[in-house]
Amino acid sequence: MQSFRAPRATTNPYITQLDLSLARSSQVTHERFSWAGALFGRYDVFQWHWPEGKLEGTTWWKTVGKYLLTCAIVLRHAVSRRIAVVRTVHNVELPDVNAPRRWLLRIIDRQADHRIVLNTFTPVPEGAPSSLILHGHYRDWYAPQPRFDPVPGRLAAFGAVRRYKSLDALLDAYAGAVEHRPTLSLHIGGRPSSPQIGQEVRDRTAALPQVELTLTFLTDAELVRLATSAQLIVLAYRFMHNSGSVLAALSLDRPVLVPRNAVNEELADEVGRDWVLMFDGDLTAEQLLSALDRAAALPAGARPDLSRRDWDLAGQAHADAFTTALAAKRGVSATAVVA
């Protein structure tokens, strides 16, 4: 059983594509989440994705209710000798939540019989079983959407607008760059995490030339239009570990400018160094312009190498991880589990 329900239009495409991949698999019986099923249903493996999402209700009493229900699921997993718990480690740090939630999230993490990591630099407890399953691409997902020719000098940034994503650093660099190159333009798209952050972005961009804001949830068609109309996608995060936005941009054949770290260095080696451009320290106007020039020099029709990120490969790897986790939980061989 997965920790996610049936995907909706606003569901993270990673989850939607994983859902489709597991549904196609002949090795697993794919079950989506329900409270009743998780508490009382029969399943062999439970996989957690972003468990903090199970703790948030629309009212305080719904939040309390979800917290207690999640505690009950965790208790069931703790006493069961037959249910294996698999956790995909999407984020390195715990979210900024209150103490009771952090306590429960730590228990969920410790309870994992097997962890799935999306890159080789995700830390796991020493000796803990884990599998590397690369974040799948979005080429098939975005294929039905019309694409646009890149506008010369157009930069873009997209994704949920959160403070850690450092839009302020991008705007500072853009302000300096557009003074030297007045033909530049910038399009920012995504829903702000709070009204305050949205207003801060509007205030910061009010005096900047050629800046377009789409501060709402982007449909697939809107995201594809925003990304493919740009020559370069800029993600000036303060901290970057697993970024779906990077994979979305590369899936749309647009180079990205990202902070230099070990994860992004490895990604550049995998997909091609012309596609993953990196800046050091704080993003500057000079680094922004240099990256844009490199992006503009890419030949028409060029594509990054995403061959290792096929979703059928990911589905097979998940099935293998489930088998390994279940065999370890029950103290039998993997062949006995499959049989």
mmCIF file with all atom_site columns, C-alpha atoms in Angstrom, residues 155-323:
data_model
loop_
_atom_site.group_PDB
_atom_site.id
_atom_site.type_symbol
_atom_site.label_atom_id
_atom_site.label_alt_id
_atom_site.label_comp_id
_atom_site.label_asym_id
_atom_site.label_entity_id
_atom_site.label_seq_id
_atom_site.pdbx_PDB_ins_code
_atom_site.Cartn_x
_atom_site.Cartn_y
_atom_site.Cartn_z
_atom_site.occupancy
_atom_site.B_iso_or_equiv
_atom_site.pdbx_formal_charge
_atom_site.auth_seq_id
_atom_site.auth_comp_id
_atom_site.auth_asym_id
_atom_site.auth_atom_id
_atom_site.pdbx_PDB_model_num
ATOM 1   C CA . LEU A 1 155 ? 14.984 33.281 -18.156 1.00 0.00 ? 155 LEU A CA 1
ATOM 2   C CA . ALA A 1 156 ? 12.415 31.369 -16.128 1.00 0.00 ? 156 ALA A CA 1
ATOM 3   C CA . ALA A 1 157 ? 11.877 29.916 -12.671 1.00 0.00 ? 157 ALA A CA 1
ATOM 4   C CA . PHE A 1 158 ? 8.971  27.707 -11.641 1.00 0.00 ? 158 PHE A CA 1
ATOM 5   C CA . GLY A 1 159 ? 7.719  25.590 -8.773  1.00 0.00 ? 159 GLY A CA 1
ATOM 6   C CA . ALA A 1 160 ? 6.134  26.346 -5.423  1.00 0.00 ? 160 ALA A CA 1
ATOM 7   C CA . VAL A 1 161 ? 7.404  29.745 -4.249  1.00 0.00 ? 161 VAL A CA 1
ATOM 8   C CA . ARG A 1 162 ? 9.048  29.115 -0.878  1.00 0.00 ? 162 ARG A CA 1
ATOM 9   C CA . ARG A 1 163 ? 11.586 31.157 1.024   1.00 0.00 ? 163 ARG A CA 1
ATOM 10  C CA . TYR A 1 164 ? 14.365 28.562 0.840   1.00 0.00 ? 164 TYR A CA 1
ATOM 11  C CA . LYS A 1 165 ? 14.223 28.668 -2.962  1.00 0.00 ? 165 LYS A CA 1
ATOM 12  C CA . SER A 1 166 ? 15.923 32.073 -2.874  1.00 0.00 ? 166 SER A CA 1
ATOM 13  C CA . LEU A 1 167 ? 13.937 34.018 -5.446  1.00 0.00 ? 167 LEU A CA 1
ATOM 14  C CA . ASP A 1 168 ? 15.464 37.104 -3.845  1.00 0.00 ? 168 ASP A CA 1
ATOM 15  C CA . ALA A 1 169 ? 18.921 35.948 -4.994  1.00 0.00 ? 169 ALA A CA 1
ATOM 16  C CA . LEU A 1 170 ? 17.629 35.397 -8.529  1.00 0.00 ? 170 LEU A CA 1
ATOM 17  C CA . LEU A 1 171 ? 15.977 38.819 -8.589  1.00 0.00 ? 171 LEU A CA 1
ATOM 18  C CA . ASP A 1 172 ? 19.150 40.525 -7.337  1.00 0.00 ? 172 ASP A CA 1
ATOM 19  C CA . ALA A 1 173 ? 21.202 38.804 -10.038 1.00 0.00 ? 173 ALA A CA 1
ATOM 20  C CA . TYR A 1 174 ? 18.600 39.614 -12.689 1.00 0.00 ? 174 TYR A CA 1
ATOM 21  C CA . ALA A 1 175 ? 18.557 43.286 -11.664 1.00 0.00 ? 175 ALA A CA 1
ATOM 22  C CA . GLY A 1 176 ? 22.290 43.501 -12.268 1.00 0.00 ? 176 GLY A CA 1
ATOM 23  C CA . ALA A 1 177 ? 22.192 41.448 -15.457 1.00 0.00 ? 177 ALA A CA 1
ATOM 24  C CA . VAL A 1 178 ? 19.395 43.415 -17.121 1.00 0.00 ? 178 VAL A CA 1
ATOM 25  C CA . GLU A 1 179 ? 21.355 46.636 -16.622 1.00 0.00 ? 179 GLU A CA 1
ATOM 26  C CA . HIS A 1 180 ? 24.119 45.178 -18.790 1.00 0.00 ? 180 HIS A CA 1
ATOM 27  C CA . ARG A 1 181 ? 21.772 43.438 -21.216 1.00 0.00 ? 181 ARG A CA 1
ATOM 28  C CA . PRO A 1 182 ? 18.429 45.263 -21.503 1.00 0.00 ? 182 PRO A CA 1
ATOM 29  C CA . THR A 1 183 ? 16.961 42.595 -23.805 1.00 0.00 ? 183 THR A CA 1
ATOM 30  C CA . LEU A 1 184 ? 16.691 40.095 -20.944 1.00 0.00 ? 184 LEU A CA 1
ATOM 31  C CA . SER A 1 185 ? 13.320 38.964 -19.634 1.00 0.00 ? 185 SER A CA 1
ATOM 32  C CA . LEU A 1 186 ? 12.228 36.792 -16.715 1.00 0.00 ? 186 LEU A CA 1
ATOM 33  C CA . HIS A 1 187 ? 9.097  34.725 -16.093 1.00 0.00 ? 187 HIS A CA 1
ATOM 34  C CA . ILE A 1 188 ? 8.392  33.354 -12.593 1.00 0.00 ? 188 ILE A CA 1
ATOM 35  C CA . GLY A 1 189 ? 5.584  30.853 -12.069 1.00 0.00 ? 189 GLY A CA 1
ATOM 36  C CA . GLY A 1 190 ? 4.234  28.939 -9.102  1.00 0.00 ? 190 GLY A CA 1
ATOM 37  C CA . ARG A 1 191 ? 1.998  29.231 -6.074  1.00 0.00 ? 191 ARG A CA 1
ATOM 38  C CA . PRO A 1 192 ? 3.502  31.102 -3.083  1.00 0.00 ? 192 PRO A CA 1
ATOM 39  C CA . SER A 1 193 ? 3.562  29.171 0.184   1.00 0.00 ? 193 SER A CA 1
ATOM 40  C CA . SER A 1 194 ? 1.995  32.185 1.921   1.00 0.00 ? 194 SER A CA 1
ATOM 41  C CA . PRO A 1 195 ? 0.323  35.478 0.901   1.00 0.00 ? 195 PRO A CA 1
ATOM 42  C CA . GLN A 1 196 ? 3.225  37.334 2.523   1.00 0.00 ? 196 GLN A CA 1
ATOM 43  C CA . ILE A 1 197 ? 5.813  35.666 0.291   1.00 0.00 ? 197 ILE A CA 1
ATOM 44  C CA . GLY A 1 198 ? 3.676  36.344 -2.768  1.00 0.00 ? 198 GLY A CA 1
ATOM 45  C CA . GLN A 1 199 ? 3.464  40.035 -1.907  1.00 0.00 ? 199 GLN A CA 1
ATOM 46  C CA . GLU A 1 200 ? 7.213  40.193 -1.276  1.00 0.00 ? 200 GLU A CA 1
ATOM 47  C CA . VAL A 1 201 ? 7.845  38.838 -4.781  1.00 0.00 ? 201 VAL A CA 1
ATOM 48  C CA . ARG A 1 202 ? 5.444  41.381 -6.305  1.00 0.00 ? 202 ARG A CA 1
ATOM 49  C CA . ASP A 1 203 ? 7.116  44.218 -4.401  1.00 0.00 ? 203 ASP A CA 1
ATOM 50  C CA . ARG A 1 204 ? 10.612 43.077 -5.406  1.00 0.00 ? 204 ARG A CA 1
ATOM 51  C CA . THR A 1 205 ? 9.751  42.829 -9.095  1.00 0.00 ? 205 THR A CA 1
ATOM 52  C CA . ALA A 1 206 ? 7.628  45.979 -9.404  1.00 0.00 ? 206 ALA A CA 1
ATOM 53  C CA . ALA A 1 207 ? 10.552 48.133 -10.558 1.00 0.00 ? 207 ALA A CA 1
ATOM 54  C CA . LEU A 1 208 ? 12.328 45.467 -12.630 1.00 0.00 ? 208 LEU A CA 1
ATOM 55  C CA . PRO A 1 209 ? 11.911 45.522 -16.417 1.00 0.00 ? 209 PRO A CA 1
ATOM 56  C CA . GLN A 1 210 ? 10.492 42.611 -18.433 1.00 0.00 ? 210 GLN A CA 1
ATOM 57  C CA . VAL A 1 211 ? 9.422  40.474 -15.458 1.00 0.00 ? 211 VAL A CA 1
ATOM 58  C CA . GLU A 1 212 ? 6.259  38.395 -15.771 1.00 0.00 ? 212 GLU A CA 1
ATOM 59  C CA . LEU A 1 213 ? 4.684  36.789 -12.695 1.00 0.00 ? 213 LEU A CA 1
ATOM 60  C CA . THR A 1 214 ? 2.240  33.886 -12.649 1.00 0.00 ? 214 THR A CA 1
ATOM 61  C CA . LEU A 1 215 ? 1.882  33.378 -8.904  1.00 0.00 ? 215 LEU A CA 1
ATOM 62  C CA . THR A 1 216 ? -0.656 30.562 -8.985  1.00 0.00 ? 216 THR A CA 1
ATOM 63  C CA . PHE A 1 217 ? -0.573 26.807 -9.326  1.00 0.00 ? 217 PHE A CA 1
ATOM 64  C CA . LEU A 1 218 ? 0.635  26.054 -12.848 1.00 0.00 ? 218 LEU A CA 1
ATOM 65  C CA . THR A 1 219 ? -1.273 23.590 -14.975 1.00 0.00 ? 219 THR A CA 1
ATOM 66  C CA . ASP A 1 220 ? 0.852  21.261 -17.072 1.00 0.00 ? 220 ASP A CA 1
ATOM 67  C CA . ALA A 1 221 ? 0.151  23.374 -20.157 1.00 0.00 ? 221 ALA A CA 1
ATOM 68  C CA . GLU A 1 222 ? 1.151  26.569 -18.332 1.00 0.00 ? 222 GLU A CA 1
ATOM 69  C CA . LEU A 1 223 ? 4.345  25.027 -16.976 1.00 0.00 ? 223 LEU A CA 1
ATOM 70  C CA . VAL A 1 224 ? 5.364  23.722 -20.403 1.00 0.00 ? 224 VAL A CA 1
ATOM 71  C CA . ARG A 1 225 ? 4.684  27.109 -21.965 1.00 0.00 ? 225 ARG A CA 1
ATOM 72  C CA . LEU A 1 226 ? 6.706  28.910 -19.286 1.00 0.00 ? 226 LEU A CA 1
ATOM 73  C CA . ALA A 1 227 ? 9.652  26.500 -19.450 1.00 0.00 ? 227 ALA A CA 1
ATOM 74  C CA . THR A 1 228 ? 9.917  25.998 -23.200 1.00 0.00 ? 228 THR A CA 1
ATOM 75  C CA . SER A 1 229 ? 9.587  29.733 -23.890 1.00 0.00 ? 229 SER A CA 1
ATOM 76  C CA . ALA A 1 230 ? 12.788 30.256 -21.893 1.00 0.00 ? 230 ALA A CA 1
ATOM 77  C CA . GLN A 1 231 ? 16.380 29.643 -22.908 1.00 0.00 ? 231 GLN A CA 1
ATOM 78  C CA . LEU A 1 232 ? 17.439 28.875 -19.335 1.00 0.00 ? 232 LEU A CA 1
ATOM 79  C CA . ILE A 1 233 ? 15.656 27.722 -16.169 1.00 0.00 ? 233 ILE A CA 1
ATOM 80  C CA . VAL A 1 234 ? 17.181 29.249 -13.033 1.00 0.00 ? 234 VAL A CA 1
ATOM 81  C CA . LEU A 1 235 ? 16.719 27.537 -9.662  1.00 0.00 ? 235 LEU A CA 1
ATOM 82  C CA . ALA A 1 236 ? 18.772 29.578 -7.217  1.00 0.00 ? 236 ALA A CA 1
ATOM 83  C CA . TYR A 1 237 ? 17.930 27.501 -4.138  1.00 0.00 ? 237 TYR A CA 1
ATOM 84  C CA . ARG A 1 238 ? 19.874 27.926 -0.925  1.00 0.00 ? 238 ARG A CA 1
ATOM 85  C CA . PHE A 1 239 ? 19.782 24.146 -0.520  1.00 0.00 ? 239 PHE A CA 1
ATOM 86  C CA . MET A 1 240 ? 19.014 21.590 -3.214  1.00 0.00 ? 240 MET A CA 1
ATOM 87  C CA . HIS A 1 241 ? 18.939 17.825 -2.824  1.00 0.00 ? 241 HIS A CA 1
ATOM 88  C CA . ASN A 1 242 ? 16.098 16.198 -4.790  1.00 0.00 ? 242 ASN A CA 1
ATOM 89  C CA . SER A 1 243 ? 14.469 18.665 -7.163  1.00 0.00 ? 243 SER A CA 1
ATOM 90  C CA . GLY A 1 244 ? 11.533 17.714 -9.327  1.00 0.00 ? 244 GLY A CA 1
ATOM 91  C CA . SER A 1 245 ? 11.772 21.116 -11.006 1.00 0.00 ? 245 SER A CA 1
ATOM 92  C CA . VAL A 1 246 ? 15.248 20.278 -12.320 1.00 0.00 ? 246 VAL A CA 1
ATOM 93  C CA . LEU A 1 247 ? 13.946 17.041 -13.842 1.00 0.00 ? 247 LEU A CA 1
ATOM 94  C CA . ALA A 1 248 ? 10.920 18.845 -15.282 1.00 0.00 ? 248 ALA A CA 1
ATOM 95  C CA . ALA A 1 249 ? 13.137 21.410 -17.022 1.00 0.00 ? 249 ALA A CA 1
ATOM 96  C CA . LEU A 1 250 ? 15.495 18.759 -18.389 1.00 0.00 ? 250 LEU A CA 1
ATOM 97  C CA . SER A 1 251 ? 12.540 16.669 -19.554 1.00 0.00 ? 251 SER A CA 1
ATOM 98  C CA . LEU A 1 252 ? 11.440 19.696 -21.577 1.00 0.00 ? 252 LEU A CA 1
ATOM 99  C CA . ASP A 1 253 ? 14.942 19.990 -23.075 1.00 0.00 ? 253 ASP A CA 1
ATOM 100 C CA . ARG A 1 254 ? 15.835 23.192 -21.272 1.00 0.00 ? 254 ARG A CA 1
ATOM 101 C CA . PRO A 1 255 ? 19.152 23.648 -19.448 1.00 0.00 ? 255 PRO A CA 1
ATOM 102 C CA . VAL A 1 256 ? 19.119 24.566 -15.766 1.00 0.00 ? 256 VAL A CA 1
ATOM 103 C CA . LEU A 1 257 ? 21.265 26.841 -13.624 1.00 0.00 ? 257 LEU A CA 1
ATOM 104 C CA . VAL A 1 258 ? 21.541 25.407 -10.105 1.00 0.00 ? 258 VAL A CA 1
ATOM 105 C CA . PRO A 1 259 ? 23.832 25.711 -7.065  1.00 0.00 ? 259 PRO A CA 1
ATOM 106 C CA . ARG A 1 260 ? 27.025 23.690 -7.230  1.00 0.00 ? 260 ARG A CA 1
ATOM 107 C CA . ASN A 1 261 ? 26.906 20.694 -4.918  1.00 0.00 ? 261 ASN A CA 1
ATOM 108 C CA . ALA A 1 262 ? 27.704 16.994 -5.075  1.00 0.00 ? 262 ALA A CA 1
ATOM 109 C CA . VAL A 1 263 ? 24.178 16.015 -6.153  1.00 0.00 ? 263 VAL A CA 1
ATOM 110 C CA . ASN A 1 264 ? 24.150 18.448 -9.070  1.00 0.00 ? 264 ASN A CA 1
ATOM 111 C CA . GLU A 1 265 ? 27.699 17.544 -10.086 1.00 0.00 ? 265 GLU A CA 1
ATOM 112 C CA . GLU A 1 266 ? 26.627 13.912 -10.347 1.00 0.00 ? 266 GLU A CA 1
ATOM 113 C CA . LEU A 1 267 ? 23.513 14.883 -12.303 1.00 0.00 ? 267 LEU A CA 1
ATOM 114 C CA . ALA A 1 268 ? 25.630 16.935 -14.728 1.00 0.00 ? 268 ALA A CA 1
ATOM 115 C CA . ASP A 1 269 ? 27.900 13.943 -15.325 1.00 0.00 ? 269 ASP A CA 1
ATOM 116 C CA . GLU A 1 270 ? 24.847 11.789 -16.019 1.00 0.00 ? 270 GLU A CA 1
ATOM 117 C CA . VAL A 1 271 ? 22.784 13.984 -18.359 1.00 0.00 ? 271 VAL A CA 1
ATOM 118 C CA . GLY A 1 272 ? 25.509 16.182 -19.863 1.00 0.00 ? 272 GLY A CA 1
ATOM 119 C CA . ARG A 1 273 ? 27.403 19.164 -18.513 1.00 0.00 ? 273 ARG A CA 1
ATOM 120 C CA . ASP A 1 274 ? 25.904 21.526 -21.069 1.00 0.00 ? 274 ASP A CA 1
ATOM 121 C CA . TRP A 1 275 ? 22.516 20.908 -19.450 1.00 0.00 ? 275 TRP A CA 1
ATOM 122 C CA . VAL A 1 276 ? 23.267 21.295 -15.749 1.00 0.00 ? 276 VAL A CA 1
ATOM 123 C CA . LEU A 1 277 ? 25.046 24.610 -15.294 1.00 0.00 ? 277 LEU A CA 1
ATOM 124 C CA . MET A 1 278 ? 26.165 25.561 -11.801 1.00 0.00 ? 278 MET A CA 1
ATOM 125 C CA . PHE A 1 279 ? 26.934 28.719 -9.874  1.00 0.00 ? 279 PHE A CA 1
ATOM 126 C CA . ASP A 1 280 ? 29.197 29.076 -6.845  1.00 0.00 ? 280 ASP A CA 1
ATOM 127 C CA . GLY A 1 281 ? 28.306 31.018 -3.715  1.00 0.00 ? 281 GLY A CA 1
ATOM 128 C CA . ASP A 1 282 ? 25.661 33.673 -4.180  1.00 0.00 ? 282 ASP A CA 1
ATOM 129 C CA . LEU A 1 283 ? 24.269 33.918 -7.701  1.00 0.00 ? 283 LEU A CA 1
ATOM 130 C CA . THR A 1 284 ? 25.666 36.981 -9.478  1.00 0.00 ? 284 THR A CA 1
ATOM 131 C CA . ALA A 1 285 ? 24.730 38.863 -12.621 1.00 0.00 ? 285 ALA A CA 1
ATOM 132 C CA . GLU A 1 286 ? 27.928 37.656 -14.269 1.00 0.00 ? 286 GLU A CA 1
ATOM 133 C CA . GLN A 1 287 ? 27.176 33.996 -13.526 1.00 0.00 ? 287 GLN A CA 1
ATOM 134 C CA . LEU A 1 288 ? 23.619 34.437 -14.768 1.00 0.00 ? 288 LEU A CA 1
ATOM 135 C CA . LEU A 1 289 ? 24.721 35.971 -18.075 1.00 0.00 ? 289 LEU A CA 1
ATOM 136 C CA . SER A 1 290 ? 27.468 33.395 -18.580 1.00 0.00 ? 290 SER A CA 1
ATOM 137 C CA . ALA A 1 291 ? 25.010 30.538 -18.071 1.00 0.00 ? 291 ALA A CA 1
ATOM 138 C CA . LEU A 1 292 ? 22.501 32.135 -20.438 1.00 0.00 ? 292 LEU A CA 1
ATOM 139 C CA . ASP A 1 293 ? 25.162 32.418 -23.142 1.00 0.00 ? 293 ASP A CA 1
ATOM 140 C CA . ARG A 1 294 ? 26.036 28.738 -22.729 1.00 0.00 ? 294 ARG A CA 1
ATOM 141 C CA . ALA A 1 295 ? 22.371 27.784 -22.912 1.00 0.00 ? 295 ALA A CA 1
ATOM 142 C CA . ALA A 1 296 ? 21.865 29.845 -26.064 1.00 0.00 ? 296 ALA A CA 1
ATOM 143 C CA . ALA A 1 297 ? 24.794 28.041 -27.712 1.00 0.00 ? 297 ALA A CA 1
ATOM 144 C CA . LEU A 1 298 ? 23.140 24.616 -27.473 1.00 0.00 ? 298 LEU A CA 1
ATOM 145 C CA . PRO A 1 299 ? 22.319 23.289 -30.949 1.00 0.00 ? 299 PRO A CA 1
ATOM 146 C CA . ALA A 1 300 ? 18.683 23.129 -31.992 1.00 0.00 ? 300 ALA A CA 1
ATOM 147 C CA . GLY A 1 301 ? 17.144 19.749 -31.243 1.00 0.00 ? 301 GLY A CA 1
ATOM 148 C CA . ALA A 1 302 ? 19.736 18.795 -28.610 1.00 0.00 ? 302 ALA A CA 1
ATOM 149 C CA . ARG A 1 303 ? 18.444 16.777 -25.654 1.00 0.00 ? 303 ARG A CA 1
ATOM 150 C CA . PRO A 1 304 ? 19.892 15.766 -22.284 1.00 0.00 ? 304 PRO A CA 1
ATOM 151 C CA . ASP A 1 305 ? 20.503 12.066 -21.654 1.00 0.00 ? 305 ASP A CA 1
ATOM 152 C CA . LEU A 1 306 ? 17.679 10.875 -19.372 1.00 0.00 ? 306 LEU A CA 1
ATOM 153 C CA . SER A 1 307 ? 17.944 7.196  -20.323 1.00 0.00 ? 307 SER A CA 1
ATOM 154 C CA . ARG A 1 308 ? 18.559 6.098  -16.728 1.00 0.00 ? 308 ARG A CA 1
ATOM 155 C CA . ARG A 1 309 ? 15.322 7.721  -15.574 1.00 0.00 ? 309 ARG A CA 1
ATOM 156 C CA . ASP A 1 310 ? 12.735 5.674  -17.410 1.00 0.00 ? 310 ASP A CA 1
ATOM 157 C CA . TRP A 1 311 ? 9.634  4.983  -15.295 1.00 0.00 ? 311 TRP A CA 1
ATOM 158 C CA . ASP A 1 312 ? 9.444  1.312  -16.250 1.00 0.00 ? 312 ASP A CA 1
ATOM 159 C CA . LEU A 1 313 ? 12.918 0.930  -14.755 1.00 0.00 ? 313 LEU A CA 1
ATOM 160 C CA . ALA A 1 314 ? 11.724 2.756  -11.640 1.00 0.00 ? 314 ALA A CA 1
ATOM 161 C CA . GLY A 1 315 ? 8.681  0.502  -11.325 1.00 0.00 ? 315 GLY A CA 1
ATOM 162 C CA . GLN A 1 316 ? 10.834 -2.627 -11.561 1.00 0.00 ? 316 GLN A CA 1
ATOM 163 C CA . ALA A 1 317 ? 13.265 -1.228 -8.993  1.00 0.00 ? 317 ALA A CA 1
ATOM 164 C CA . HIS A 1 318 ? 10.415 -0.447 -6.578  1.00 0.00 ? 318 HIS A CA 1
ATOM 165 C CA . ALA A 1 319 ? 9.089  -3.992 -6.915  1.00 0.00 ? 319 ALA A CA 1
ATOM 166 C CA . ASP A 1 320 ? 12.572 -5.338 -6.144  1.00 0.00 ? 320 ASP A CA 1
ATOM 167 C CA . ALA A 1 321 ? 12.853 -3.069 -3.092  1.00 0.00 ? 321 ALA A CA 1
ATOM 168 C CA . PHE A 1 322 ? 9.464  -4.238 -1.793  1.00 0.00 ? 322 PHE A CA 1
ATOM 169 C CA . THR A 1 323 ? 10.507 -7.867 -2.202  1.00 0.00 ? 323 THR A CA 1
#
